[in-house]
Coordinates of C-alpha atoms and ligand atoms in Angstrom, one line a residue:
M943 CA 99.0 119.1 136.5
Q944 CA 100.2 122.0 138.5
E945 CA 98.2 124.2 140.8
Y946 CA 99.4 127.3 142.5
S947 CA 98.0 129.2 145.4
E948 CA 96.7 132.5 144.3
K949 CA 98.8 134.0 147.1
L950 CA 102.0 133.4 145.0
E951 CA 103.5 135.3 142.2
D952 CA 105.8 133.9 139.6
I953 CA 108.7 136.3 139.1
Y954 CA 112.2 136.5 137.5
D955 CA 115.4 138.1 138.6
E956 CA 119.1 137.8 137.8
K957 CA 120.1 136.1 141.0
L958 CA 117.4 133.5 141.5
G959 CA 116.1 133.1 137.9
R960 CA 112.4 132.2 137.8
H961 CA 111.0 131.8 141.3
L962 CA 107.9 132.3 143.5
V963 CA 107.2 135.0 146.0
A964 CA 104.3 135.4 148.4
S965 CA 101.9 138.1 147.2
L966 CA 99.8 138.1 150.4
S967 CA 100.5 137.0 153.9
I968 CA 100.4 133.2 154.2
E969 CA 99.7 131.1 157.3
P970 CA 101.8 128.0 158.3
G971 CA 100.3 124.9 156.8
E972 CA 98.7 126.7 153.9
T973 CA 99.1 124.8 150.6
L974 CA 101.3 126.7 148.1
L975 CA 101.6 124.3 145.2
E976 CA 100.3 120.9 144.2
E977 CA 102.0 119.1 141.4
Q978 CA 102.1 115.7 139.8
P979 CA 105.5 114.5 138.8
L980 CA 106.6 115.0 135.2
L981 CA 108.1 111.6 135.5
V982 CA 109.3 109.1 138.1
A983 CA 112.1 106.8 137.3
P984 CA 115.0 104.8 138.8
H985 CA 118.3 106.4 139.5
W986 CA 120.9 106.4 136.7
E987 CA 122.9 103.7 138.4
C988 CA 119.9 101.3 138.7
D989 CA 120.9 97.9 137.5
R990 CA 117.7 96.0 138.0
L991 CA 114.6 95.9 135.8
K992 CA 111.6 97.7 137.2
C993 CA 108.0 97.5 136.1
A994 CA 107.3 100.5 133.7
Q995 CA 103.9 100.9 135.3
C996 CA 104.4 100.6 139.1
L997 CA 108.2 100.6 139.4
Q998 CA 108.4 97.5 141.5
E999 CA 110.6 94.6 140.5
S1000 CA 109.9 93.3 137.1
Y1001 CA 109.8 89.7 135.8
V1002 CA 108.5 89.9 132.3
I1003 CA 108.7 92.1 129.2
C1004 CA 105.6 93.8 127.8
R1005 CA 104.3 91.5 125.0
R1006 CA 103.0 94.4 122.9
C1007 CA 106.1 96.5 122.6
Q1008 CA 108.7 93.9 123.6
V1009 CA 110.8 96.6 125.2
Y1010 CA 109.4 97.7 128.6
P1011 CA 109.6 95.5 131.7
L1012 CA 106.3 94.8 133.6
C1013 CA 105.6 93.0 136.9
M1014 CA 103.2 90.2 137.7
D1015 CA 100.5 92.6 138.6
C1016 CA 100.7 95.0 135.7
S1017 CA 99.6 94.1 132.2
E1018 CA 100.2 97.5 130.5
H1019 CA 102.1 100.7 130.9
D1020 CA 102.1 104.2 129.4
A1021 CA 100.2 104.0 126.1
F1022 CA 102.4 106.4 124.2
E1023 CA 105.6 104.7 125.3
C1024 CA 104.2 101.2 124.4
E1025 CA 102.8 102.4 121.1
F1026 CA 106.1 104.1 120.1
F1027 CA 108.0 100.9 120.2
A1028 CA 105.1 98.6 119.2
S1029 CA 104.5 100.6 116.0
G1030 CA 108.1 100.1 114.9
A1031 CA 109.1 103.7 115.3
G1032 CA 112.0 102.7 117.4
S1033 CA 112.6 99.5 115.5
G1034 CA 116.3 100.4 115.0
I1035 CA 116.7 100.4 118.7
G1036 CA 118.1 97.3 120.3
K1037 CA 115.7 95.3 122.3
D1038 CA 118.1 95.0 125.1
L1039 CA 118.5 98.8 125.5
L1040 CA 116.4 98.9 128.6
I1041 CA 117.4 95.4 129.8
K1042 CA 121.1 96.3 129.7
N1043 CA 120.8 99.9 130.9
Y1044 CA 117.6 100.4 132.9
G1045 CA 119.1 103.6 134.3
I1046 CA 118.4 105.4 130.9
C1047 CA 114.7 105.1 131.8
A1048 CA 114.4 108.7 133.2
L1049 CA 115.9 110.2 130.1
L1050 CA 114.0 107.9 127.7
K1051 CA 110.7 109.0 129.4
L1052 CA 111.6 112.7 129.0
L1053 CA 112.4 112.2 125.3
L1054 CA 109.1 110.4 124.7
L1055 CA 107.2 113.1 126.6
L1056 CA 108.7 115.6 124.3
E1057 CA 107.1 113.8 121.4
Q1058 CA 103.6 114.3 122.8
P1059 CA 102.1 117.7 122.1
D1060 CA 99.9 117.7 125.2
Q1061 CA 103.0 117.2 127.4
R1062 CA 105.2 119.8 125.7
A1063 CA 104.2 122.7 127.9
Q1064 CA 105.2 120.9 131.1
C1065 CA 108.5 119.8 129.6
Q1066 CA 109.2 123.2 128.3
I1067 CA 109.4 124.6 131.9
L1068 CA 112.1 122.0 132.5
L1069 CA 113.9 122.8 129.3
E1070 CA 113.9 126.5 130.0
R1071 CA 116.2 125.8 132.9
P1072 CA 119.6 127.2 131.9
V1073 CA 122.4 124.7 132.1
K1074 CA 126.0 125.7 131.5
L1075 CA 127.5 122.5 130.2
E1076 CA 131.0 123.9 130.7
D1077 CA 130.5 123.9 134.4
Y1078 CA 129.9 120.2 134.4
R1079 CA 132.1 118.9 131.6
N1080 CA 135.3 117.2 132.6
E1081 CA 133.9 116.9 136.0
D1082 CA 134.7 113.4 137.4
G1083 CA 131.7 111.6 138.7
V1084 CA 128.5 113.2 137.5
W1085 CA 129.5 113.8 133.9
Q1086 CA 131.2 110.5 133.6
E1087 CA 128.2 108.7 135.1
H1088 CA 125.8 110.4 132.7
E1089 CA 128.0 109.6 129.8
E1090 CA 128.5 105.9 130.6
Q1091 CA 125.1 105.0 132.0
V1092 CA 122.8 107.2 129.9
V1093 CA 124.1 109.3 127.1
R1094 CA 126.3 106.8 125.3
P1095 CA 123.8 103.9 125.4
I1096 CA 121.1 106.1 124.0
M1097 CA 123.3 107.6 121.3
D1098 CA 124.5 104.1 120.4
S1099 CA 121.0 102.8 120.3
G1100 CA 119.8 104.7 117.3
L1101 CA 117.1 106.5 119.2
A1102 CA 118.3 109.9 118.0
E1103 CA 117.3 108.9 114.4
A1104 CA 113.9 107.8 115.6
L1105 CA 113.3 111.2 117.1
P1106 CA 114.5 113.5 114.3
D1107 CA 112.6 116.6 115.4
Q1108 CA 114.5 116.8 118.7
Q1109 CA 117.9 117.0 116.9
L1110 CA 119.6 115.0 119.7
T1111 CA 123.3 115.3 120.3
S1112 CA 125.4 114.0 123.1
D1113 CA 125.5 117.5 124.6
A1114 CA 121.7 117.9 124.4
L1115 CA 121.3 114.6 126.3
H1116 CA 123.8 115.7 128.9
A1117 CA 121.9 118.9 129.4
H1118 CA 118.7 116.9 129.8
C1119 CA 120.3 114.6 132.4
I1120 CA 121.5 117.6 134.4
R1121 CA 118.1 119.2 134.3
I1122 CA 116.5 115.9 135.5
D1123 CA 118.9 115.7 138.4
C1124 CA 118.4 119.4 139.3
S1125 CA 114.6 119.0 139.2
A1126 CA 114.2 115.8 141.3
Y1127 CA 113.3 114.8 144.8
E1128 CA 114.1 111.4 146.0
V1129 CA 110.9 109.5 146.4
T1130 CA 110.2 106.1 147.9
A1131 CA 108.6 103.3 145.9
R1132 CA 106.1 100.9 147.4
D1133 CA 108.9 98.3 147.7
G1134 CA 111.0 100.7 149.7
D1135 CA 113.5 101.4 147.0
T1136 CA 114.3 105.1 146.2
L1137 CA 113.5 106.6 142.9
K1138 CA 113.8 110.0 141.3
G1139 CA 110.7 112.1 141.0
V1140 CA 111.0 115.0 138.6
Y1141 CA 108.8 118.1 139.4
V1142 CA 109.2 121.0 137.1
R1143 CA 108.0 123.5 139.6
G1144 CA 108.3 122.0 143.1
A1145 CA 111.8 120.8 142.7
N1146 CA 113.0 124.0 141.0
L1147 CA 112.5 126.3 143.9
P1148 CA 115.5 128.3 145.2
H1149 CA 117.4 126.6 148.1
S1150 CA 117.9 127.7 151.7
C1151 CA 119.3 125.5 154.4
V1152 CA 116.5 127.1 156.5
P1153 CA 113.5 126.6 154.2
N1154 CA 110.2 128.3 154.8
T1155 CA 108.2 125.5 153.2
V1156 CA 107.6 121.8 153.6
V1157 CA 107.5 119.3 150.8
A1158 CA 105.0 116.4 151.2
L1159 CA 104.9 113.5 148.9
D1160 CA 102.1 110.9 148.9
E1161 CA 102.1 107.3 147.7
Q1162 CA 101.3 108.3 144.1
F1163 CA 104.3 110.7 144.2
N1164 CA 102.0 113.8 144.1
L1165 CA 103.8 116.7 145.6
K1166 CA 102.3 119.2 148.0
L1167 CA 104.3 122.2 149.1
Y1168 CA 103.0 124.1 152.2
A1169 CA 104.2 127.0 154.3
A1170 CA 106.3 126.0 157.3
V1171 CA 106.2 129.5 158.9
P1172 CA 104.1 132.6 158.4
L1173 CA 105.1 134.3 155.2
E1174 CA 104.7 138.0 154.4
S1175 CA 104.0 139.5 151.0
G1176 CA 107.2 139.7 148.9
Q1177 CA 109.0 136.8 150.7
V1178 CA 110.8 134.3 148.4
I1179 CA 109.6 130.7 148.6
F1180 CA 112.5 128.5 149.6
T1181 CA 112.9 124.8 149.9
S1182 CA 116.0 122.8 151.1
Y1183 CA 118.0 120.3 149.1
A1184 CA 120.6 119.7 151.8
N1185 CA 120.6 117.5 154.9
P1186 CA 119.9 119.7 157.9
L1187 CA 121.8 117.4 160.2
M1188 CA 125.1 118.1 158.4
G1189 CA 127.5 120.9 159.3
T1190 CA 127.8 123.9 157.0
S1191 CA 130.9 122.9 155.1
Q1192 CA 129.3 119.4 154.5
R1193 CA 126.0 120.9 153.3
Q1194 CA 127.8 123.3 151.0
H1195 CA 129.8 120.4 149.6
Q1196 CA 126.6 118.4 149.0
L1197 CA 125.0 121.4 147.3
R1198 CA 128.0 122.1 145.1
M1199 CA 128.0 118.4 144.0
T1200 CA 124.3 118.0 143.4
R1201 CA 123.1 121.5 142.4
H1202 CA 126.2 123.5 141.5
M1203 CA 125.3 126.2 143.9
E1204 CA 126.8 128.2 146.8
C1205 CA 124.4 128.8 149.7
A1206 CA 124.5 132.0 151.6
C1207 CA 121.5 131.5 153.9
V1208 CA 121.4 132.7 157.5
R1209 CA 122.6 129.4 158.7
C1210 CA 125.5 129.2 156.3
L1211 CA 126.6 132.7 157.2
D1212 CA 126.4 132.1 161.0
P1213 CA 129.5 130.4 162.4
T1214 CA 127.4 129.0 165.3
E1215 CA 124.8 127.6 162.8
L1216 CA 121.8 129.3 164.5
G1217 CA 123.2 128.7 167.9
T1218 CA 123.3 125.0 167.5
H1219 CA 127.2 124.8 167.2
M1220 CA 126.9 121.8 164.9
S1221 CA 130.4 122.5 163.5
S1222 CA 132.0 123.9 166.6
M1223 CA 135.1 122.4 168.3
K1224 CA 136.1 122.3 171.9
C1225 CA 138.9 124.8 172.5
R1226 CA 142.2 123.2 173.1
D1227 CA 143.5 126.0 175.3
C1228 CA 140.8 126.9 177.8
S1229 CA 138.6 124.3 179.6
D1230 CA 135.1 125.5 178.7
G1231 CA 135.5 127.5 175.5
Y1232 CA 134.2 126.5 172.0
A1233 CA 135.9 127.4 168.7
V1234 CA 133.9 128.3 165.6
C1235 CA 135.0 128.7 162.0
D1236 CA 136.0 132.2 161.0
L1237 CA 133.9 132.0 157.8
R1238 CA 134.7 135.4 156.4
G1239 CA 138.4 135.5 157.3
T1240 CA 141.0 132.8 157.6
G1241 CA 138.7 129.9 157.6
N1242 CA 140.4 128.6 160.8
W1243 CA 138.5 127.9 164.0
R1244 CA 138.8 130.4 166.8
C1245 CA 137.8 130.2 170.5
L1246 CA 134.7 132.3 171.2
D1247 CA 136.1 133.3 174.6
V1248 CA 137.7 136.7 173.8
S1249 CA 140.2 136.3 176.7
C1250 CA 141.4 133.1 175.1
G1251 CA 141.0 133.5 171.3
A1252 CA 143.0 130.3 170.6
V1253 CA 143.1 129.2 167.0
I1254 CA 142.7 125.7 165.6
P1255 CA 143.9 125.5 162.0
A1256 CA 141.3 124.5 159.5
A1257 CA 143.5 121.8 158.2
D1258 CA 143.5 120.1 161.6
V1259 CA 139.7 120.3 161.8
H1260 CA 139.2 118.8 158.4
E1261 CA 141.7 116.0 159.1
L1262 CA 139.9 115.1 162.3
L1263 CA 136.5 115.2 160.6
A1264 CA 137.8 112.9 157.7
E1265 CA 139.2 110.5 160.3
V1266 CA 136.0 110.3 162.3
G1267 CA 134.0 110.1 159.1
G1268 CA 136.1 107.2 158.0
A1269 CA 135.8 105.4 161.3
L1270 CA 132.0 105.8 161.1
V1271 CA 132.0 104.0 157.8
D1272 CA 134.3 101.3 159.2
A1273 CA 132.1 100.8 162.3
K1274 CA 129.6 98.8 160.3
G1275 CA 126.9 98.7 163.0
E1276 CA 129.2 97.6 165.8
L1277 CA 127.8 99.1 169.0
S1278 CA 131.1 99.1 171.0
V1279 CA 132.9 100.9 168.1
Y1280 CA 130.3 103.7 168.1
E1281 CA 130.5 104.0 171.9
S1282 CA 134.3 104.3 171.9
L1283 CA 134.1 106.8 169.0
L1284 CA 131.7 108.9 171.0
A1285 CA 133.8 108.8 174.1
Q1286 CA 136.9 109.8 172.2
N1287 CA 135.4 112.6 170.2
K1288 CA 133.4 114.1 173.0
Q1289 CA 136.7 115.5 174.2
L1290 CA 137.3 117.3 170.9
L1291 CA 134.0 118.4 169.5
H1292 CA 131.0 120.5 170.7
P1293 CA 128.3 118.2 172.2
N1294 CA 126.0 119.3 169.3
H1295 CA 128.6 118.6 166.7
F1296 CA 127.0 116.9 163.7
L1297 CA 129.5 114.0 163.9
L1298 CA 128.6 113.3 167.5
L1299 CA 124.9 113.4 166.5
D1300 CA 125.6 110.9 163.7
I1301 CA 127.3 108.6 166.2
K1302 CA 124.5 109.0 168.7
Q1303 CA 121.8 108.2 166.0
N1304 CA 123.7 105.1 165.1
I1305 CA 123.8 103.9 168.7
A1306 CA 120.1 104.8 169.2
S1307 CA 119.1 102.8 166.1
I1308 CA 121.1 99.7 167.2
L1309 CA 119.5 99.9 170.6
R1310 CA 116.1 100.2 169.0
A1311 CA 116.6 97.2 166.7
A1312 CA 117.9 95.2 169.7
A1313 CA 114.9 96.1 171.8
L1314 CA 112.6 95.0 168.9
M1315 CA 114.3 91.6 168.7
N1316 CA 114.1 91.5 172.5
S1317 CA 117.7 90.3 172.5
L1318 CA 118.7 92.5 175.4
N1319 CA 117.1 91.0 178.4
D1320 CA 118.5 92.0 181.7
P1321 CA 120.2 95.4 181.4
C1322 CA 117.1 96.5 179.6
K1323 CA 116.3 99.5 181.7
K1324 CA 119.8 100.8 181.5
L1325 CA 119.9 100.5 177.7
L1326 CA 116.4 102.0 177.4
A1327 CA 117.4 104.9 179.5
R1328 CA 120.4 105.4 177.2
R1329 CA 118.1 105.4 174.2
V1330 CA 115.9 108.0 175.8
E1331 CA 118.9 110.2 176.5
L1332 CA 120.3 109.9 173.0
C1333 CA 116.9 110.6 171.4
G1334 CA 116.5 113.5 173.8
D1335 CA 119.8 115.0 172.8
L1336 CA 118.7 115.3 169.2
L1337 CA 115.4 117.2 170.0
P1338 CA 116.7 120.7 170.6
I1339 CA 118.9 120.6 167.5
C1340 CA 116.2 119.3 165.2
R1341 CA 113.9 122.1 166.6
A1342 CA 116.5 124.8 166.0
V1343 CA 117.6 123.9 162.4
I1344 CA 114.2 123.7 160.8
P1345 CA 111.9 126.4 162.2
G1346 CA 108.1 126.2 162.2
I1347 CA 106.4 123.0 160.9
S1348 CA 109.2 120.5 160.7
K1349 CA 109.0 116.8 159.7
L1350 CA 112.5 116.3 160.9
Y1351 CA 111.5 117.4 164.4
A1352 CA 108.3 115.4 164.3
I1353 CA 110.2 112.2 163.6
A1354 CA 112.7 113.0 166.3
L1355 CA 109.8 113.5 168.7
F1356 CA 108.3 110.2 167.7
E1357 CA 111.6 108.3 168.2
Y1358 CA 111.9 109.9 171.6
L1359 CA 108.3 109.1 172.5
L1360 CA 108.7 105.4 171.7
S1361 CA 111.7 105.0 173.9
F1362 CA 110.4 107.2 176.7
V1363 CA 107.1 105.4 177.0
E1364 CA 108.8 102.0 176.9
L1365 CA 111.1 103.0 179.7
T1366 CA 108.3 104.6 181.8
E1367 CA 106.1 101.5 181.5
L1368 CA 109.0 99.2 182.5
Q1369 CA 109.9 101.4 185.5
F1370 CA 106.3 101.4 186.6
S1371 CA 105.8 97.6 186.2
E1372 CA 109.0 97.0 188.2
G1373 CA 107.9 99.3 191.0
D1374 CA 110.6 102.0 190.4
V1375 CA 108.0 104.7 190.2
D1376 CA 104.7 105.0 192.0
K1377 CA 101.3 105.8 190.5
K1378 CA 101.8 109.5 190.9
G1379 CA 105.2 109.4 189.3
Y1380 CA 103.9 107.2 186.5
A1381 CA 101.1 109.6 185.8
A1382 CA 103.5 112.5 185.7
Q1383 CA 105.6 110.7 183.1
L1384 CA 102.6 109.9 181.1
K1385 CA 101.6 113.5 181.0
R1386 CA 105.0 114.3 179.5
A1387 CA 104.5 111.5 176.9
Q1388 CA 101.1 112.9 176.1
S1389 CA 102.5 116.4 175.4
V1390 CA 105.3 115.0 173.2
A1391 CA 102.8 112.9 171.2
K1392 CA 100.5 115.9 170.8
E1393 CA 103.4 118.1 169.6
A1394 CA 104.4 115.5 167.0
L1395 CA 100.8 115.2 165.7
D1396 CA 100.5 118.9 165.5
L1397 CA 103.6 119.1 163.2
L1398 CA 102.3 116.3 161.0
Q1399 CA 98.7 117.6 160.5
F1400 CA 99.3 118.9 157.0
E1401 CA 100.8 115.7 155.6
P1402 CA 98.7 113.7 153.2
E1403 CA 97.0 110.6 154.7
N1404 CA 98.4 108.2 152.1
S1405 CA 102.1 109.0 152.8
A1406 CA 104.8 107.7 155.0
E1407 CA 104.1 110.7 157.3
G1408 CA 100.4 109.9 157.2
F1409 CA 101.0 106.4 158.5
L1410 CA 103.3 107.8 161.1
T1411 CA 100.5 110.1 162.2
E1412 CA 98.2 107.1 162.7
R1413 CA 100.9 105.3 164.7
I1414 CA 101.4 108.3 167.0
A1415 CA 97.6 108.7 167.4
M1416 CA 97.4 105.1 168.5
E1417 CA 100.2 105.6 171.0
L1418 CA 98.5 108.8 172.3
E1419 CA 95.3 106.8 172.8
R1420 CA 97.1 104.2 174.9
I1421 CA 98.8 106.9 176.9
E1422 CA 95.5 108.7 177.6
S1423 CA 93.7 105.5 178.6
D1424 CA 96.5 104.8 181.1
L1425 CA 96.3 108.4 182.3
M1426 CA 92.6 107.9 183.0
K1427 CA 93.4 104.8 185.0
Y1428 CA 96.4 106.2 187.0
G1429 CA 96.1 109.9 186.7
K1430 CA 93.3 110.4 189.3
H1431 CA 94.4 111.1 192.8
Ligands
ZN752 ZN1 103.9 96.7 137.9
ZN753 ZN1 104.7 97.9 126.1
ZN754 ZN1 122.7 127.5 153.6
ZN755 ZN1 139.6 128.9 174.4

């Protein structure tokens, strides 16, 4: 099922291929597209059996078809898939095909969907997506992974002979794998594992690192796309497939690897990354200058202070980033290592640099986990204050990189709110602030909670964000009841 807003038009051009544009003005929060996934399946590298029905861990094999895994709670799965193997159509196919290579599941699902006349139209949209195999062939990684984990096991299984109409060749299967990868969002299963959800429309939108829409996914993996900002007639509908908390060259690398595309959005073309300076370096020559990448010229970093103009060679920057990136991997959750990485690199990078943000987020999450376990007793206030500061540092950056309705910003506000309220309550109970001061802090917490709720109001109830909304609403209720108590003068 796919439903479009009437305010959208489906058009084609050379540059973007088939895409959607607004045909009337659209308000933030307005639903643009609702779509059920064509299929949901584990990632190619999945090495565990998952229930064909609910995708949780599986323990038994379907008695009817003797091929698909099921869990304790599910007694049946897709009738067509079951019948296909039960009827003997796939009798030449080894029984351990799925047991040995559960990663093939996504492609197997697509091949069986293609056998069903009522599913063909949906699949067709996916198959129309042009794939230049030459761009992918001989590429280490992706091609190799598809070949070993999916294409060869299926070709060796004899499935091609069981589906003669599809005229399956290795190349055809590779093209299917690429289309599946390029039309998928990562979705979260009930057991917390991530899966691939394929959406022929909603995951085929053109990319911008500054998207004008939000993708919401509920527990049944239904997708809802809504406007993040006001849209005018003629504007192209964009989504983002890149991590907004990475710097430009890292996002572009990610997009090249996963989607074979070069992004030329406003953020990618702006050396300051929308004024956030997420890839800027501290100048080595002057005391308060920052150097940004000369994107259109040499690719080196140059100090923005015109009277200085000192240059940092790109190679030096990349070397430093690789070094810090490696150190982050090696840090393995060790608080002191992150703290010393932060202290060292503060001297070299802009305070908003994405690597510093990464280090800060690691520290904040360690402090949060420690607070939950109550393992930090005495210097509690100091550590809580540190967490508030770290969460606070992230807020303006999250606000700047995703304009309008932003889940990223809402989640950052929530993290900040939790630590802020905890600190405030502790300060009050220990007499560090008086009633008036406490009430003022609560007022601030109230406005943070309201801002977060406002940003999450278009998310479905039965989704991770829906549950987060409930959690924030509870927090707000508590804050407001304390405000009633202490806020009157
Ligand atoms: Zn199940
Ligand atoms: Zn079955
Ligand atoms: Zn971009
Ligand atoms: Zn300088």
